[in-house]
């Protein structure tokens, strides 16, 4: 549904999709797990149900660990994640909720955990992208598709029928 809204301004769709594919699927310094963790945490911080559903579902497909995904979706601080991933998610949440705050301490903490400058840039781009998309979904009241189960995960059979 987020892409369907672009039918009102179709010239905006190709660059949006290109940026999404580059950040989330192209070869780069971050794993798919990291990318979906960021997407889920940013969306949760923004309380964007549409993106929380879509990206926690994608995280579930990547990790095959529904308990982990549920804990990330509800409160990533309680999730069974290591210090390295936690510093990434603290940074993502802080940049989302307090974008004007000095981020140098969080960046330094990520560097201590071994994150490279290239990885930190990629993390920042994904955080920024999801803040952008969350605002589109929230601002326009984009609704979830009909294939979502009560548990917050997509039903594969309904999803295939919908697609």
mmCIF file of C-alpha atoms in Angstrom:
data_model
loop_
_atom_site.group_PDB
_atom_site.id
_atom_site.type_symbol
_atom_site.label_atom_id
_atom_site.label_comp_id
_atom_site.label_asym_id
_atom_site.label_seq_id
_atom_site.Cartn_x
_atom_site.Cartn_y
_atom_site.Cartn_z
ATOM 1 C CA UNK A 1 0.000 0.000 0.000
ATOM 2 C CA UNK A 2 2.881 2.414 0.561
ATOM 3 C CA UNK A 3 3.845 2.113 -3.088
ATOM 4 C CA UNK A 4 0.241 2.313 -4.281
ATOM 5 C CA UNK A 5 0.002 5.854 -2.945
ATOM 6 C CA UNK A 6 2.606 6.866 -5.507
ATOM 7 C CA UNK A 7 -0.013 6.462 -8.247
ATOM 8 C CA UNK A 8 -0.960 10.063 -7.448
ATOM 9 C CA UNK A 9 2.571 11.194 -8.404
ATOM 10 C CA UNK A 10 3.931 8.315 -10.495
ATOM 11 C CA UNK A 11 7.222 10.063 -11.254
ATOM 12 C CA UNK A 12 8.125 9.723 -7.563
ATOM 13 C CA UNK A 13 7.885 5.915 -7.583
ATOM 14 C CA UNK A 14 11.062 4.936 -9.485
ATOM 15 C CA UNK A 15 13.491 6.940 -7.327
ATOM 16 C CA UNK A 16 11.728 5.811 -4.145
ATOM 17 C CA UNK A 17 11.918 2.135 -5.120
ATOM 18 C CA UNK A 18 15.531 2.520 -6.275
ATOM 19 C CA UNK A 19 16.571 4.015 -2.939
ATOM 20 C CA UNK A 20 14.689 1.323 -1.004
ATOM 21 C CA UNK A 21 16.285 -1.487 -3.010
ATOM 22 C CA UNK A 22 19.748 0.024 -2.685
ATOM 23 C CA UNK A 23 19.507 0.481 1.076
ATOM 24 C CA UNK A 24 17.751 -2.768 1.917
ATOM 25 C CA UNK A 25 18.845 -5.330 -0.687
ATOM 26 C CA UNK A 26 21.964 -4.230 -2.571
ATOM 27 C CA UNK A 27 25.354 -5.532 -1.650
ATOM 28 C CA UNK A 28 26.743 -3.442 1.158
ATOM 29 C CA UNK A 29 28.328 -3.427 4.569
ATOM 30 C CA UNK A 30 25.231 -4.474 6.531
ATOM 31 C CA UNK A 31 23.501 -7.830 6.679
ATOM 32 C CA UNK A 32 19.796 -8.180 5.895
ATOM 33 C CA UNK A 33 19.279 -8.919 9.585
ATOM 34 C CA UNK A 34 20.821 -5.566 10.533
ATOM 35 C CA UNK A 35 18.815 -3.711 7.910
ATOM 36 C CA UNK A 36 15.500 -5.181 9.085
ATOM 37 C CA UNK A 37 16.403 -4.678 12.748
ATOM 38 C CA UNK A 38 16.902 -0.971 12.014
ATOM 39 C CA UNK A 39 13.689 -0.732 9.988
ATOM 40 C CA UNK A 40 11.695 -2.379 12.766
ATOM 41 C CA UNK A 41 13.181 -0.304 15.597
ATOM 42 C CA UNK A 42 12.780 3.005 13.750
ATOM 43 C CA UNK A 43 9.192 2.132 12.859
ATOM 44 C CA UNK A 44 8.460 1.114 16.462
ATOM 45 C CA UNK A 45 9.952 4.366 17.755
ATOM 46 C CA UNK A 46 7.672 6.252 15.349
ATOM 47 C CA UNK A 47 4.698 3.988 16.221
ATOM 48 C CA UNK A 48 4.160 3.283 12.534
ATOM 49 C CA UNK A 49 2.126 0.057 12.591
ATOM 50 C CA UNK A 50 2.271 -0.320 8.823
ATOM 51 C CA UNK A 51 6.076 -0.441 8.736
ATOM 52 C CA UNK A 52 6.378 -2.325 12.031
ATOM 53 C CA UNK A 53 4.281 -5.124 10.526
ATOM 54 C CA UNK A 54 6.104 -5.202 7.201
ATOM 55 C CA UNK A 55 9.634 -5.053 8.553
ATOM 56 C CA UNK A 56 9.246 -7.249 11.605
ATOM 57 C CA UNK A 57 7.712 -9.781 9.208
ATOM 58 C CA UNK A 58 10.765 -9.426 6.957
ATOM 59 C CA UNK A 59 13.013 -9.784 10.017
ATOM 60 C CA UNK A 60 11.155 -12.991 10.854
ATOM 61 C CA UNK A 61 11.811 -14.339 7.349
ATOM 62 C CA UNK A 62 15.516 -13.440 7.648
ATOM 63 C CA UNK A 63 16.106 -14.761 11.166
ATOM 64 C CA UNK A 64 13.480 -17.507 11.427
ATOM 65 C CA UNK A 65 13.307 -16.533 15.096
ATOM 66 C CA UNK A 66 9.814 -15.310 15.916
ATOM 67 C CA UNK A 67 10.594 -14.898 19.625
ATOM 68 C CA UNK A 68 13.463 -12.553 18.761
ATOM 69 C CA UNK A 69 11.257 -10.618 16.344
ATOM 70 C CA UNK A 70 8.475 -10.224 18.892
ATOM 71 C CA UNK A 71 10.906 -8.896 21.473
ATOM 72 C CA UNK A 72 12.436 -6.445 18.986
ATOM 73 C CA UNK A 73 8.987 -5.267 17.941
ATOM 74 C CA UNK A 74 7.808 -4.778 21.533
ATOM 75 C CA UNK A 75 11.004 -3.319 23.047
ATOM 76 C CA UNK A 76 14.341 -4.023 21.409
ATOM 77 C CA UNK A 77 16.150 -3.335 24.717
ATOM 78 C CA UNK A 78 14.758 -6.641 26.042
ATOM 79 C CA UNK A 79 15.709 -8.611 22.921
ATOM 80 C CA UNK A 80 18.487 -11.201 23.052
ATOM 81 C CA UNK A 81 20.968 -9.110 21.076
ATOM 82 C CA UNK A 82 24.676 -8.562 21.591
ATOM 83 C CA UNK A 83 26.330 -5.285 22.506
ATOM 84 C CA UNK A 84 27.257 -4.550 18.895
ATOM 85 C CA UNK A 85 23.675 -4.732 17.624
ATOM 86 C CA UNK A 86 22.400 -2.877 20.691
ATOM 87 C CA UNK A 87 24.673 0.096 20.019
ATOM 88 C CA UNK A 88 23.376 0.192 16.439
ATOM 89 C CA UNK A 89 19.766 0.169 17.627
ATOM 90 C CA UNK A 90 20.361 2.750 20.374
ATOM 91 C CA UNK A 91 21.785 5.032 17.692
ATOM 92 C CA UNK A 92 18.843 4.333 15.341
ATOM 93 C CA UNK A 93 16.279 5.087 18.032
ATOM 94 C CA UNK A 94 18.064 8.230 19.257
ATOM 95 C CA UNK A 95 18.437 9.612 15.730
ATOM 96 C CA UNK A 96 14.735 8.938 15.179
ATOM 97 C CA UNK A 97 13.431 10.476 18.394
ATOM 98 C CA UNK A 98 16.004 13.241 18.891
ATOM 99 C CA UNK A 99 17.559 14.037 15.509
ATOM 100 C CA UNK A 100 19.075 17.357 16.621
ATOM 101 C CA UNK A 101 20.939 15.866 19.610
ATOM 102 C CA UNK A 102 24.688 15.452 19.387
ATOM 103 C CA UNK A 103 25.250 11.897 18.151
ATOM 104 C CA UNK A 104 29.037 11.834 18.588
ATOM 105 C CA UNK A 105 28.894 9.728 21.774
ATOM 106 C CA UNK A 106 26.648 7.144 20.125
ATOM 107 C CA UNK A 107 28.857 7.037 17.050
ATOM 108 C CA UNK A 108 31.913 6.611 19.289
ATOM 109 C CA UNK A 109 30.129 3.763 21.098
ATOM 110 C CA UNK A 110 29.436 2.088 17.752
ATOM 111 C CA UNK A 111 33.083 2.463 16.752
ATOM 112 C CA UNK A 112 34.148 0.838 20.030
ATOM 113 C CA UNK A 113 31.894 -2.096 19.091
ATOM 114 C CA UNK A 114 33.648 -2.372 15.723
ATOM 115 C CA UNK A 115 31.262 -0.553 13.404
ATOM 116 C CA UNK A 116 33.143 1.030 10.503
ATOM 117 C CA UNK A 117 32.505 4.478 9.046
ATOM 118 C CA UNK A 118 30.900 2.855 5.994
ATOM 119 C CA UNK A 119 28.597 0.751 8.180
ATOM 120 C CA UNK A 120 27.638 3.775 10.283
ATOM 121 C CA UNK A 121 26.814 5.716 7.119
ATOM 122 C CA UNK A 122 24.641 2.841 5.879
ATOM 123 C CA UNK A 123 22.907 2.639 9.270
ATOM 124 C CA UNK A 124 22.253 6.390 9.177
ATOM 125 C CA UNK A 125 20.843 6.201 5.650
ATOM 126 C CA UNK A 126 18.463 3.391 6.618
ATOM 127 C CA UNK A 127 17.345 5.249 9.747
ATOM 128 C CA UNK A 128 16.708 8.353 7.648
ATOM 129 C CA UNK A 129 14.862 6.424 4.943
ATOM 130 C CA UNK A 130 12.505 4.789 7.445
ATOM 131 C CA UNK A 131 11.783 8.077 9.155
ATOM 132 C CA UNK A 132 10.802 9.371 5.697
ATOM 133 C CA UNK A 133 8.607 6.367 4.893
ATOM 134 C CA UNK A 134 7.052 6.251 8.360
ATOM 135 C CA UNK A 135 5.959 9.851 7.876
ATOM 136 C CA UNK A 136 4.358 8.985 4.546
ATOM 137 C CA UNK A 137 2.484 6.021 6.047
ATOM 138 C CA UNK A 138 1.420 7.913 9.170
ATOM 139 C CA UNK A 139 0.663 11.184 7.408
ATOM 140 C CA UNK A 140 -1.581 9.560 4.822
ATOM 141 C CA UNK A 141 -3.097 6.959 7.134
ATOM 142 C CA UNK A 142 -1.968 4.051 4.974
ATOM 143 C CA UNK A 143 -3.703 0.888 6.125
ATOM 144 C CA UNK A 144 -2.368 -2.626 6.386
ATOM 145 C CA UNK A 145 -3.179 -5.084 3.636
ATOM 146 C CA UNK A 146 -5.755 -7.805 4.418
ATOM 147 C CA UNK A 147 -3.216 -10.616 4.770
ATOM 148 C CA UNK A 148 -2.035 -9.822 8.306
ATOM 149 C CA UNK A 149 -2.809 -12.279 11.087
ATOM 150 C CA UNK A 150 -3.818 -11.402 14.617
ATOM 151 C CA UNK A 151 -0.262 -12.210 15.744
ATOM 152 C CA UNK A 152 1.077 -9.333 13.643
ATOM 153 C CA UNK A 153 2.707 -11.568 11.047
ATOM 154 C CA UNK A 154 1.585 -12.091 7.485
ATOM 155 C CA UNK A 155 -0.348 -15.166 6.471
ATOM 156 C CA UNK A 156 1.626 -16.630 3.520
ATOM 157 C CA UNK A 157 -1.468 -18.025 1.780
ATOM 158 C CA UNK A 158 -3.414 -14.775 2.041
ATOM 159 C CA UNK A 159 -0.324 -12.832 1.000
ATOM 160 C CA UNK A 160 0.119 -14.912 -2.161
ATOM 161 C CA UNK A 161 -3.561 -14.459 -3.008
ATOM 162 C CA UNK A 162 -3.259 -10.699 -2.493
ATOM 163 C CA UNK A 163 -0.050 -10.287 -4.511
#
